[in-house]
Amino acid sequence: MAKLPVSPERLIEQFGPHKNYPSPEGYAGRDEPDKVVKTHCCFCGMQCGIQLLVKNNQIVGFEPWEEFPFNQGRLCPKGVQRYLQNNHPDRLLHPLERVEGEGFRPVAWDKAMDRTASEIRRIQQKYGPHSFAMLSGVSLTNEKSYLVGKFARVALKTKNLDYNGRLCMVSAGAGNKKAFGLDRASNNFTDLVHAEVIIICGTNVSETFPTLTHWIWQARDNGAKLIVVDPRLTPIARTADLHLPIRPGRDSALYGAILHQLVENDWLDHEFIDNCTSGFDKSIEAIKGYDLDWAERTTGIEKEKIRLAAEMWGKAKTSFLLHARGIEHQSKGVENVSACINLVLATGRIGKPYCGYATITGQGNGQGGREHGHKCDQLPGNRDIENMEHRQYISQVWDVPEPEIPRKGLTAYEILEAIHRGEIKGLLSICFNPLVSLPNSNMVREALEKLEFYACIDFFLNETARHADIVLAGSLHEEEDGTVTTAEGRVVRIRECITPPGEAKTDTSILLELAKRLGEEKRFTYPDNEAIFNELRVASKGGTADYFGITYEKIEKNMGVFWPCPSLDHPGTPRLWEDRQFKTDDKKAHFQPVAYREPGEITDAEYPIILTTGRVVSQYLSGTQTRRIGKLVDQYPEPLLEIHPNLAAKYNIRDRDLVRVVTRRGAAEFPAQLVETIREDTIFIPYHWPGRKSANQLTSGHLDPISKIPEFKVCAARLEPVGRQAPPASQIDAYASA
Ligand SMILES: Nc1nc2c(c(=O)[nH]1)N[C@H]1C(S)=C(S)[C@@H](COP(=O)(O)OP(=O)(O)OC[C@H]3O[C@@H](n4cnc5c(=O)[nH]c(N)nc54)[C@H](O)[C@@H]3O)O[C@H]1N2
Ligand SMILES: Nc1nc2c(c(=O)[nH]1)N[C@H]1C(S)=C(S)[C@@H](COP(=O)(O)OP(=O)(O)OC[C@H]3O[C@@H](n4cnc5c(=O)[nH]c(N)nc54)[C@H](O)[C@@H]3O)O[C@H]1N2
Ligand code: SF4
Ligand SMILES: [Mo]
C-alpha cells in the first residue's frame, strides 16, 4: 500500500517508467494538469478518496486526497493504477454489432439503438415481457443503479432483473435484515480503533481491502487482540493473536460452538438479551451438543483454539466482528452470517462506542447498489417488491399504476439457467461479466449461445460481451457525476472529470435513449444526474435505506453523509443502534437459530479435496479492468493453485508443476504454488481469469436457499498431475485471454 505523496523516483522504482508518471526531474517535468478533481477510486467498497489529474480531457495521473477521512491519502496497488484505464487502447470508442461469420464491426448509434429496441419488442411480443431479462452491476453509481431498476420495470416491463451483488452481498444483506431489519455496517470503521478484540471471519483484508488494515493496525497498537478465521494463513492472519484455520464450509459450526462456550461460561450480557433482543432461547436450543470435541471434529480446528477464541471474545468489554465472502459465498451463507450476529448480540456489544459489527461490502457501490432497486425482489429504499404498501408508494414516484410494476423475478444465476432452458430469449446487461464471474461457466457459455438477442453496455469488450449481438460503448466511473455508498454506509460524490472518448456515451444517456425508443420518454427525462438523485431521495424516503435528507451540497460540505438520513436537517447516522431501536417489527434485534448443516458438496473417494476460490491483491473481480493494466498483470500474471507441500507430496507435485483440477462441472490446469499457509485438505485458486484459466469452470451452482448466492467457497475436487512444468512466469503471455 502506498502512502502518498510519493517521490517520482519511488513511483518509477515501484511501478516502472510510464508516460503518465512524472519524470525523474520531478513534477515540473510534466505539463500542469488542466484540473485536479476530488473523487473516489472505482474499485472496491472502501471507495478511497483520490484526486484525478486531468489534461486535454484525459486522466493523466492522480494525487492523494489527504483530507478524506477514511483513507487519508492512502491507496492500494489497484488504486494507484486505476487511472490508466481511461486511455487504454482497448477502450470501446463506438458501438459494435456482431455479424455472423465476420465478427464485430462498428455501427452507428442510431442503428445500434434501433436494433436493440426492435429486438426487445419482437422477443417480448412473441414470448411475453419476462422473456427479456436484464443484468446489472454495482460498480454503477446510486443514480445508475436506481435508473436501471426503474428502466427494467417501467420501460422493459420485465420482472427478470438482477445484479452482480447476487454473487457478493446478498447473504450478508439477508442476515442483516433478519437480525436488525436493516442492511448496513452497524458502525463506521473508526470504531475499530479502541476495540479490545477483533474477529475477522472469512476475509483476506490485507489483499482485498488494503486501506482498511490501517484501522486494524491502530487497534493493534492500542492493544487489541486479533482473531482470524480462514482456511489460509493470509497476510492479516500472520499477524493475528489467534488464527483458526477452518475447514471450508464449516463456519456455522464454529460460531455455534463459540456461542455454546459463551453460555457455558456465562459470558453474556443478560440485560441486553432480555430487553433488546428476541429469539435467544431458540438460538441456544439449536446449538445444544455443540461442545468443543464436536466442534474440533466438524471444523478441523483444535478445540483449545476454539475455547481461547470464545474466552477472548467472551471476556472483552469492547469488540468488533467483521466478515466477508469467505463465510457468505456458501450454500448456507445467510446462516453463517446469522451465527456471527448471534455472537455480537449475546455479548450486547453493538450500538456503543468501539463495539461494532459489519460485513465488509465488496464492490465499489456494493452498499448503495443493493438499496435502490436493481435486485429482483426489491424497490428503491430497500423496499420489498412484493409488499403492497411499498409498491403503491413507488408507483406514485414513478407515475405508473401499481399493477404495472412487475413482481419478483429470477436471481442472476437462475436467469442464466432459464436462458439455458430456453425460457428467457433476450438479455441486456450492464456492468456485469457473468461468463467469468458466475459458477459453472460451461453452462453459462452454452446459455449465452442460446439467446436470440443479447446487448451489452460496457467500456471494454469483456468476455461475456463477445457473445453479444450489439455492444453499446458506455462510460467509466470518472465520466459521469453521481454518488456511491461506501462499505461504511457513507454516501460520497463521484465527480465527472472527463467526457467519454470517441463516440462512447455515458451509461445514463444510453439507458435514457433506449427508454425513449421503448416509448417511455416522459418518465425518463432528467436535466442532469443530480435530478436522478433527487428522485432517488424521494423514492427512498420512508424506506429502511432512507436517503431523503442527503443532497449533493450536503455531501460536498461534509465529505460524505451516512444513511439513514431521513430529513434535510438530519446529520446522518455513522453509528447505528445507539438508541437500541432496531428496525424490526418489535424494535428488537432478532437472534436466529442456526443448526449446522453440511456444504452443498462434500468430499468423497472420487473428489477427495476441498476447492475454494477468491482473490489476489493486484486483480479485481472478473479482471476486465485490471488484466488490462500492465503493472498489475506483472504482479500476478496467471492463476496459481495454492497447495500445501504435504498434500502436494502425496501426488508428487512440485512448485510450478501443471496440475489438472477436476470437479463434477469440469476440469482445468493450473501451475502449482506450494505454500505452507493453507490447510492440507484444501486448495485455493483465484478467479480473475477467463476461458481455460477460469476457476469458475470448476465451481458449483449450489445456491443458498434464501440469498441465492453461489457456493464459490466450497466444492469437491480431485487432482491429476499432468507430468509437465508450467513455463516460468516471466515467459507467460499474460495478455492472452483464453
Ligand atoms: N484485490 C482485490 N480486492 C477486492 C476485490 C478483488 O477482486 N480484488 N473484490 C472486491 C469484492 S467485490 C469483494 S466481494 C471483496 C471480497 O473480499 P474477501 O472476502 O476478503 O475475499 P475472498 O478472496 O473472496 O475471500 C476471503 C477469504 O475467505 C477464505 N475462505 C475460503 N473458504 C472459507 C470458509 O469456508 N470459511 C472462512 N471463514 N473463510 C473461507 C479464503 O481463504 C479467503 O482468504 O473484495 C473486494 N476487494
Ligand atoms: N469463483 C469465484 N467467482 C466469483 C467470486 C469468487 O470469490 N470466486 N466472487 C464473486 C463476487 S464477490 C463478485 S462481486 C463477482 C463480480 O463479478 P462481475 O460483476 O461479473 O465482475 P466485474 O469484473 O465487476 O464485471 C463487471 C463488468 O462491468 C464493467 N464495468 C465496470 N464499471 C462500469 C461502469 O461504470 N459502467 C459500465 N457500463 N460498465 C462497467 C467492467 O468493464 C466489467 O466488464 O464475481 C463473483 N464470482
Ligand atoms: S482499497 Fe479499494 S477503493 Fe481503496 S484504492 Fe484499493 S481498490 Fe481502490
Ligand atoms: Mo464481491
mmCIF file of C-alpha atoms in Angstrom, residues 386-701:
data_model
loop_
_atom_site.group_PDB
_atom_site.id
_atom_site.type_symbol
_atom_site.label_atom_id
_atom_site.label_comp_id
_atom_site.label_asym_id
_atom_site.label_seq_id
_atom_site.Cartn_x
_atom_site.Cartn_y
_atom_site.Cartn_z
ATOM 1 C CA GLU A 386 -43.963 -7.982 -3.052
ATOM 2 C CA ASN A 387 -45.192 -5.554 -0.348
ATOM 3 C CA MET A 388 -48.368 -3.738 -1.454
ATOM 4 C CA GLU A 389 -47.672 -0.556 0.513
ATOM 5 C CA HIS A 390 -44.172 -0.364 -0.905
ATOM 6 C CA ARG A 391 -45.423 -0.951 -4.442
ATOM 7 C CA GLN A 392 -48.038 1.756 -4.094
ATOM 8 C CA TYR A 393 -45.527 4.294 -2.814
ATOM 9 C CA ILE A 394 -43.107 3.643 -5.685
ATOM 10 C CA SER A 395 -45.919 3.618 -8.251
ATOM 11 C CA GLN A 396 -46.622 7.233 -7.267
ATOM 12 C CA VAL A 397 -42.970 8.236 -7.524
ATOM 13 C CA TRP A 398 -42.690 6.602 -10.945
ATOM 14 C CA ASP A 399 -46.141 7.692 -12.038
ATOM 15 C CA VAL A 400 -47.192 4.198 -13.146
ATOM 16 C CA PRO A 401 -50.233 2.210 -11.999
ATOM 17 C CA GLU A 402 -49.201 -0.179 -9.216
ATOM 18 C CA PRO A 403 -50.327 -3.372 -11.051
ATOM 19 C CA GLU A 404 -47.960 -2.487 -13.905
ATOM 20 C CA ILE A 405 -44.884 -2.814 -11.689
ATOM 21 C CA PRO A 406 -43.714 -6.406 -12.221
ATOM 22 C CA ARG A 407 -43.425 -8.785 -9.295
ATOM 23 C CA LYS A 408 -40.346 -10.591 -8.025
ATOM 24 C CA GLY A 409 -38.210 -12.146 -10.762
ATOM 25 C CA LEU A 410 -35.376 -14.643 -11.018
ATOM 26 C CA THR A 411 -31.926 -14.151 -9.466
ATOM 27 C CA ALA A 412 -28.732 -13.831 -11.549
ATOM 28 C CA TYR A 413 -27.708 -17.490 -11.744
ATOM 29 C CA GLU A 414 -31.348 -18.527 -12.160
ATOM 30 C CA ILE A 415 -31.667 -16.133 -15.124
ATOM 31 C CA LEU A 416 -28.787 -17.931 -16.842
ATOM 32 C CA GLU A 417 -30.400 -21.290 -16.035
ATOM 33 C CA ALA A 418 -33.699 -20.053 -17.517
ATOM 34 C CA ILE A 419 -31.847 -18.928 -20.650
ATOM 35 C CA HIS A 420 -30.276 -22.384 -20.827
ATOM 36 C CA ARG A 421 -33.726 -23.986 -20.597
ATOM 37 C CA GLY A 422 -34.940 -21.718 -23.415
ATOM 38 C CA GLU A 423 -37.404 -19.799 -21.234
ATOM 39 C CA ILE A 424 -35.617 -16.452 -21.482
ATOM 40 C CA LYS A 425 -34.753 -15.414 -25.034
ATOM 41 C CA GLY A 426 -33.268 -11.932 -24.797
ATOM 42 C CA LEU A 427 -30.798 -10.170 -22.495
ATOM 43 C CA LEU A 428 -29.485 -6.667 -21.835
ATOM 44 C CA SER A 429 -26.513 -6.432 -19.474
ATOM 45 C CA ILE A 430 -24.608 -3.532 -17.984
ATOM 46 C CA CYS A 431 -21.559 -3.715 -15.721
ATOM 47 C CA PHE A 432 -21.511 -7.495 -15.299
ATOM 48 C CA ASN A 433 -19.291 -10.203 -16.773
ATOM 49 C CA PRO A 434 -21.174 -13.397 -15.892
ATOM 50 C CA LEU A 435 -19.164 -15.683 -18.154
ATOM 51 C CA VAL A 436 -16.188 -15.189 -15.839
ATOM 52 C CA SER A 437 -17.893 -14.484 -12.539
ATOM 53 C CA LEU A 438 -20.785 -16.954 -12.333
ATOM 54 C CA PRO A 439 -20.103 -20.530 -11.247
ATOM 55 C CA ASN A 440 -20.288 -23.425 -13.687
ATOM 56 C CA SER A 441 -19.113 -21.308 -16.627
ATOM 57 C CA ASN A 442 -19.571 -24.095 -19.164
ATOM 58 C CA MET A 443 -23.318 -23.909 -18.527
ATOM 59 C CA VAL A 444 -23.188 -20.097 -18.736
ATOM 60 C CA ARG A 445 -21.426 -20.199 -22.113
ATOM 61 C CA GLU A 446 -23.996 -22.623 -23.522
ATOM 62 C CA ALA A 447 -26.782 -20.377 -22.237
ATOM 63 C CA LEU A 448 -25.325 -17.263 -23.890
ATOM 64 C CA GLU A 449 -25.177 -19.085 -27.202
ATOM 65 C CA LYS A 450 -28.889 -19.862 -26.965
ATOM 66 C CA LEU A 451 -30.017 -16.245 -26.695
ATOM 67 C CA GLU A 452 -31.938 -14.869 -29.662
ATOM 68 C CA PHE A 453 -30.629 -11.388 -28.859
ATOM 69 C CA TYR A 454 -28.073 -10.042 -26.402
ATOM 70 C CA ALA A 455 -26.970 -6.409 -25.943
ATOM 71 C CA CYS A 456 -24.241 -5.331 -23.543
ATOM 72 C CA ILE A 457 -23.280 -1.888 -22.194
ATOM 73 C CA ASP A 458 -19.592 -1.721 -21.205
ATOM 74 C CA PHE A 459 -16.452 0.309 -21.852
ATOM 75 C CA PHE A 460 -14.333 -2.792 -22.619
ATOM 76 C CA LEU A 461 -15.317 -5.821 -24.672
ATOM 77 C CA ASN A 462 -15.487 -8.200 -21.729
ATOM 78 C CA GLU A 463 -15.658 -11.967 -22.239
ATOM 79 C CA THR A 464 -19.447 -12.115 -21.964
ATOM 80 C CA ALA A 465 -19.817 -9.222 -24.407
ATOM 81 C CA ARG A 466 -18.070 -11.337 -27.028
ATOM 82 C CA HIS A 467 -21.316 -13.302 -27.202
ATOM 83 C CA ALA A 468 -23.375 -10.141 -27.735
ATOM 84 C CA ASP A 469 -25.208 -9.100 -30.890
ATOM 85 C CA ILE A 470 -24.838 -5.419 -30.034
ATOM 86 C CA VAL A 471 -22.239 -3.815 -27.754
ATOM 87 C CA LEU A 472 -23.068 -0.291 -26.597
ATOM 88 C CA ALA A 473 -19.935 1.716 -25.720
ATOM 89 C CA GLY A 474 -20.583 3.054 -22.222
ATOM 90 C CA SER A 475 -18.723 5.129 -19.660
ATOM 91 C CA LEU A 476 -16.111 4.838 -16.926
ATOM 92 C CA HIS A 477 -16.621 5.905 -13.329
ATOM 93 C CA GLU A 478 -14.872 9.230 -13.937
ATOM 94 C CA GLU A 479 -17.058 10.134 -16.908
ATOM 95 C CA GLU A 480 -20.304 10.833 -15.048
ATOM 96 C CA ASP A 481 -21.498 12.680 -11.978
ATOM 97 C CA GLY A 482 -23.119 10.659 -9.246
ATOM 98 C CA THR A 483 -22.854 9.195 -5.777
ATOM 99 C CA VAL A 484 -21.808 5.865 -4.296
ATOM 100 C CA THR A 485 -22.211 4.481 -0.788
ATOM 101 C CA THR A 486 -19.073 3.127 0.827
ATOM 102 C CA ALA A 487 -18.772 -0.063 2.878
ATOM 103 C CA GLU A 488 -19.253 2.079 5.979
ATOM 104 C CA GLY A 489 -22.605 3.443 4.736
ATOM 105 C CA ARG A 490 -21.207 6.875 3.822
ATOM 106 C CA VAL A 491 -22.732 8.389 0.697
ATOM 107 C CA VAL A 492 -19.978 10.162 -1.287
ATOM 108 C CA ARG A 493 -19.723 12.081 -4.548
ATOM 109 C CA ILE A 494 -18.279 10.680 -7.753
ATOM 110 C CA ARG A 495 -17.338 13.550 -9.999
ATOM 111 C CA GLU A 496 -17.314 13.788 -13.740
ATOM 112 C CA CYS A 497 -13.676 14.516 -14.619
ATOM 113 C CA ILE A 498 -13.806 13.974 -18.385
ATOM 114 C CA THR A 499 -16.333 13.140 -21.071
ATOM 115 C CA PRO A 500 -16.374 9.695 -22.767
ATOM 116 C CA PRO A 501 -13.819 9.440 -25.601
ATOM 117 C CA GLY A 502 -14.668 8.937 -29.279
ATOM 118 C CA GLU A 503 -18.306 8.134 -29.814
ATOM 119 C CA ALA A 504 -18.698 6.395 -26.458
ATOM 120 C CA LYS A 505 -21.649 7.693 -24.433
ATOM 121 C CA THR A 506 -22.462 7.875 -20.765
ATOM 122 C CA ASP A 507 -24.308 4.844 -19.385
ATOM 123 C CA THR A 508 -27.112 7.161 -18.298
ATOM 124 C CA SER A 509 -27.642 8.636 -21.738
ATOM 125 C CA ILE A 510 -27.714 5.134 -23.268
ATOM 126 C CA LEU A 511 -30.407 3.973 -20.829
ATOM 127 C CA LEU A 512 -32.465 7.142 -21.296
ATOM 128 C CA GLU A 513 -32.248 6.903 -25.085
ATOM 129 C CA LEU A 514 -33.284 3.256 -25.002
ATOM 130 C CA ALA A 515 -36.233 4.095 -22.730
ATOM 131 C CA LYS A 516 -37.287 6.727 -25.226
ATOM 132 C CA ARG A 517 -37.205 4.203 -28.057
ATOM 133 C CA LEU A 518 -39.358 1.902 -25.961
ATOM 134 C CA GLY A 519 -41.969 4.672 -25.749
ATOM 135 C CA GLU A 520 -41.140 5.885 -22.239
ATOM 136 C CA GLU A 521 -39.578 9.282 -22.879
ATOM 137 C CA LYS A 522 -41.809 11.111 -20.406
ATOM 138 C CA ARG A 523 -40.842 9.047 -17.395
ATOM 139 C CA PHE A 524 -37.170 9.044 -18.369
ATOM 140 C CA THR A 525 -36.307 12.691 -18.885
ATOM 141 C CA TYR A 526 -33.895 14.294 -16.433
ATOM 142 C CA PRO A 527 -31.982 17.553 -16.852
ATOM 143 C CA ASP A 528 -28.902 16.021 -15.187
ATOM 144 C CA ASN A 529 -27.746 13.211 -12.879
ATOM 145 C CA GLU A 530 -28.487 15.286 -9.785
ATOM 146 C CA ALA A 531 -32.137 15.213 -10.820
ATOM 147 C CA ILE A 532 -31.983 11.395 -10.851
ATOM 148 C CA PHE A 533 -30.503 11.509 -7.350
ATOM 149 C CA ASN A 534 -33.281 13.824 -6.212
ATOM 150 C CA GLU A 535 -35.878 11.360 -7.490
ATOM 151 C CA LEU A 536 -34.000 8.548 -5.716
ATOM 152 C CA ARG A 537 -34.127 10.572 -2.475
ATOM 153 C CA VAL A 538 -37.902 10.750 -2.706
ATOM 154 C CA ALA A 539 -38.193 7.092 -3.745
ATOM 155 C CA SER A 540 -36.109 6.031 -0.724
ATOM 156 C CA LYS A 541 -37.998 8.268 1.733
ATOM 157 C CA GLY A 542 -39.573 6.171 4.468
ATOM 158 C CA GLY A 543 -37.721 3.020 3.362
ATOM 159 C CA THR A 544 -35.083 1.452 5.601
ATOM 160 C CA ALA A 545 -32.336 2.853 3.355
ATOM 161 C CA ASP A 546 -33.594 6.429 3.646
ATOM 162 C CA TYR A 547 -31.550 8.967 1.650
ATOM 163 C CA PHE A 548 -34.135 11.749 1.667
ATOM 164 C CA GLY A 549 -32.038 14.155 3.758
ATOM 165 C CA ILE A 550 -28.906 13.711 1.624
ATOM 166 C CA THR A 551 -28.158 16.283 -1.082
ATOM 167 C CA TYR A 552 -25.152 16.793 -3.347
ATOM 168 C CA GLU A 553 -24.458 20.003 -1.457
ATOM 169 C CA LYS A 554 -24.550 18.309 1.952
ATOM 170 C CA ILE A 555 -22.203 15.552 0.776
ATOM 171 C CA GLU A 556 -19.809 18.186 -0.565
ATOM 172 C CA LYS A 557 -19.813 20.114 2.686
ATOM 173 C CA ASN A 558 -19.283 17.090 4.966
ATOM 174 C CA MET A 559 -17.160 14.820 2.721
ATOM 175 C CA GLY A 560 -19.999 12.300 2.783
ATOM 176 C CA VAL A 561 -23.195 11.624 4.721
ATOM 177 C CA PHE A 562 -24.103 8.324 6.413
ATOM 178 C CA TRP A 563 -27.608 6.988 5.727
ATOM 179 C CA PRO A 564 -30.211 6.702 7.202
ATOM 180 C CA CYS A 565 -30.698 10.422 6.836
ATOM 181 C CA PRO A 566 -34.458 10.970 6.775
ATOM 182 C CA SER A 567 -34.691 14.787 6.713
ATOM 183 C CA LEU A 568 -32.764 17.758 5.432
ATOM 184 C CA ASP A 569 -31.778 18.846 8.948
ATOM 185 C CA HIS A 570 -30.616 15.324 9.921
ATOM 186 C CA PRO A 571 -26.818 14.916 10.247
ATOM 187 C CA GLY A 572 -26.749 11.269 9.072
ATOM 188 C CA THR A 573 -26.006 8.155 11.154
ATOM 189 C CA PRO A 574 -22.385 6.927 11.376
ATOM 190 C CA ARG A 575 -23.123 4.507 14.243
ATOM 191 C CA LEU A 576 -26.412 2.631 14.167
ATOM 192 C CA TRP A 577 -28.448 1.356 17.109
ATOM 193 C CA GLU A 578 -27.303 3.768 19.799
ATOM 194 C CA ASP A 579 -30.973 4.159 20.711
ATOM 195 C CA ARG A 580 -31.456 0.362 20.831
ATOM 196 C CA GLN A 581 -34.418 0.733 18.457
ATOM 197 C CA PHE A 582 -33.859 -1.875 15.775
ATOM 198 C CA LYS A 583 -35.781 -1.691 12.503
ATOM 199 C CA THR A 584 -37.674 -4.937 13.095
ATOM 200 C CA ASP A 585 -41.415 -5.071 13.803
ATOM 201 C CA ASP A 586 -40.903 -5.332 17.572
ATOM 202 C CA LYS A 587 -37.860 -2.970 17.584
ATOM 203 C CA LYS A 588 -35.719 -5.799 18.967
ATOM 204 C CA ALA A 589 -32.683 -7.444 17.456
ATOM 205 C CA HIS A 590 -33.518 -10.995 16.441
ATOM 206 C CA PHE A 591 -31.310 -13.962 17.300
ATOM 207 C CA GLN A 592 -31.629 -16.662 14.624
ATOM 208 C CA PRO A 593 -31.446 -20.340 15.458
ATOM 209 C CA VAL A 594 -28.601 -21.824 13.398
ATOM 210 C CA ALA A 595 -28.127 -25.577 13.416
ATOM 211 C CA TYR A 596 -25.086 -26.707 11.456
ATOM 212 C CA ARG A 597 -25.595 -28.429 8.111
ATOM 213 C CA GLU A 598 -23.056 -29.570 5.578
ATOM 214 C CA PRO A 599 -21.984 -27.655 2.476
ATOM 215 C CA GLY A 600 -23.741 -28.369 -0.844
ATOM 216 C CA GLU A 601 -20.940 -30.657 -1.965
ATOM 217 C CA ILE A 602 -18.746 -32.719 0.348
ATOM 218 C CA THR A 603 -15.603 -34.651 -0.441
ATOM 219 C CA ASP A 604 -15.681 -38.371 -1.227
ATOM 220 C CA ALA A 605 -13.333 -41.021 -2.599
ATOM 221 C CA GLU A 606 -13.656 -39.684 -6.144
ATOM 222 C CA TYR A 607 -13.324 -35.989 -5.248
ATOM 223 C CA PRO A 608 -11.304 -36.006 -2.009
ATOM 224 C CA ILE A 609 -10.090 -32.393 -1.818
ATOM 225 C CA ILE A 610 -11.885 -29.145 -0.975
ATOM 226 C CA LEU A 611 -11.505 -26.406 -3.585
ATOM 227 C CA THR A 612 -12.020 -22.813 -2.512
ATOM 228 C CA THR A 613 -11.688 -19.661 -4.649
ATOM 229 C CA GLY A 614 -11.144 -15.947 -4.113
ATOM 230 C CA ARG A 615 -8.866 -13.025 -4.889
ATOM 231 C CA VAL A 616 -5.333 -11.655 -5.103
ATOM 232 C CA VAL A 617 -4.358 -8.065 -4.335
ATOM 233 C CA SER A 618 -3.474 -6.876 -7.825
ATOM 234 C CA GLN A 619 -6.508 -8.184 -9.722
ATOM 235 C CA TYR A 620 -10.130 -7.073 -9.498
ATOM 236 C CA LEU A 621 -13.180 -9.286 -9.992
ATOM 237 C CA SER A 622 -13.527 -10.755 -13.468
ATOM 238 C CA GLY A 623 -10.329 -8.902 -14.357
ATOM 239 C CA THR A 624 -11.813 -6.957 -17.280
ATOM 240 C CA GLN A 625 -10.242 -3.795 -15.933
ATOM 241 C CA THR A 626 -7.142 -4.947 -14.032
ATOM 242 C CA ARG A 627 -5.984 -7.549 -16.581
ATOM 243 C CA ARG A 628 -5.521 -4.558 -18.896
ATOM 244 C CA ILE A 629 -3.167 -2.666 -16.575
ATOM 245 C CA GLY A 630 0.394 -3.869 -17.175
ATOM 246 C CA LYS A 631 1.897 -3.365 -13.740
ATOM 247 C CA LEU A 632 -0.986 -5.184 -12.072
ATOM 248 C CA VAL A 633 -0.642 -8.066 -14.508
ATOM 249 C CA ASP A 634 3.105 -8.270 -13.842
ATOM 250 C CA GLN A 635 2.426 -8.597 -10.135
ATOM 251 C CA TYR A 636 0.323 -11.751 -10.576
ATOM 252 C CA PRO A 637 0.132 -12.771 -14.236
ATOM 253 C CA GLU A 638 -1.813 -16.042 -14.054
ATOM 254 C CA PRO A 639 -3.961 -18.023 -11.623
ATOM 255 C CA LEU A 640 -1.920 -20.349 -9.414
ATOM 256 C CA LEU A 641 -3.126 -23.356 -7.492
ATOM 257 C CA GLU A 642 -2.210 -22.884 -3.821
ATOM 258 C CA ILE A 643 -1.455 -26.279 -2.304
ATOM 259 C CA HIS A 644 0.186 -27.417 0.937
ATOM 260 C CA PRO A 645 3.548 -29.226 0.457
ATOM 261 C CA ASN A 646 2.251 -32.299 2.339
ATOM 262 C CA LEU A 647 -0.726 -32.662 0.011
ATOM 263 C CA ALA A 648 1.487 -31.936 -2.989
ATOM 264 C CA ALA A 649 3.910 -34.664 -1.869
ATOM 265 C CA LYS A 650 1.109 -37.266 -1.987
ATOM 266 C CA TYR A 651 0.738 -36.565 -5.711
ATOM 267 C CA ASN A 652 4.412 -35.929 -6.376
ATOM 268 C CA ILE A 653 3.624 -32.333 -7.298
ATOM 269 C CA ARG A 654 6.452 -29.773 -7.285
ATOM 270 C CA ASP A 655 6.288 -25.998 -7.492
ATOM 271 C CA ARG A 656 5.069 -24.881 -10.964
ATOM 272 C CA ASP A 657 4.054 -28.397 -11.996
ATOM 273 C CA LEU A 658 0.872 -28.219 -14.052
ATOM 274 C CA VAL A 659 -1.990 -29.839 -12.205
ATOM 275 C CA ARG A 660 -5.354 -30.755 -13.657
ATOM 276 C CA VAL A 661 -8.117 -29.961 -11.197
ATOM 277 C CA VAL A 662 -11.302 -31.912 -11.838
ATOM 278 C CA THR A 663 -14.762 -31.344 -10.361
ATOM 279 C CA ARG A 664 -18.240 -32.533 -11.291
ATOM 280 C CA ARG A 665 -18.583 -29.468 -13.572
ATOM 281 C CA GLY A 666 -15.337 -29.550 -15.499
ATOM 282 C CA ALA A 667 -11.560 -29.634 -15.455
ATOM 283 C CA ALA A 668 -8.777 -27.064 -15.811
ATOM 284 C CA GLU A 669 -4.981 -26.929 -15.497
ATOM 285 C CA PHE A 670 -3.102 -24.593 -13.185
ATOM 286 C CA PRO A 671 0.567 -24.280 -12.162
ATOM 287 C CA ALA A 672 1.022 -25.392 -8.548
ATOM 288 C CA GLN A 673 2.264 -22.960 -5.945
ATOM 289 C CA LEU A 674 3.429 -24.844 -2.852
ATOM 290 C CA VAL A 675 2.586 -22.849 0.266
ATOM 291 C CA GLU A 676 2.521 -23.791 3.915
ATOM 292 C CA THR A 677 -0.189 -21.219 4.512
ATOM 293 C CA ILE A 678 -3.141 -23.392 3.504
ATOM 294 C CA ARG A 679 -4.860 -26.368 5.140
ATOM 295 C CA GLU A 680 -3.685 -29.731 3.926
ATOM 296 C CA ASP A 681 -7.185 -30.798 2.779
ATOM 297 C CA THR A 682 -7.866 -27.595 0.809
ATOM 298 C CA ILE A 683 -6.661 -25.940 -2.399
ATOM 299 C CA PHE A 684 -7.220 -22.304 -3.412
ATOM 300 C CA ILE A 685 -7.460 -20.770 -6.902
ATOM 301 C CA PRO A 686 -8.047 -17.041 -7.598
ATOM 302 C CA TYR A 687 -10.872 -16.475 -10.063
ATOM 303 C CA HIS A 688 -9.994 -13.294 -12.016
ATOM 304 C CA TRP A 689 -9.266 -15.017 -15.364
ATOM 305 C CA PRO A 690 -11.480 -16.171 -18.250
ATOM 306 C CA GLY A 691 -11.569 -19.181 -20.558
ATOM 307 C CA ARG A 692 -9.333 -22.112 -19.760
ATOM 308 C CA LYS A 693 -7.778 -20.172 -16.870
ATOM 309 C CA SER A 694 -11.134 -19.690 -15.201
ATOM 310 C CA ALA A 695 -11.704 -21.173 -11.742
ATOM 311 C CA ASN A 696 -15.419 -20.966 -12.420
ATOM 312 C CA GLN A 697 -15.227 -23.886 -14.826
ATOM 313 C CA LEU A 698 -14.938 -25.897 -11.625
ATOM 314 C CA THR A 699 -17.222 -24.222 -9.077
ATOM 315 C CA SER A 700 -20.727 -25.446 -8.345
ATOM 316 C CA GLY A 701 -24.161 -23.961 -8.849
#
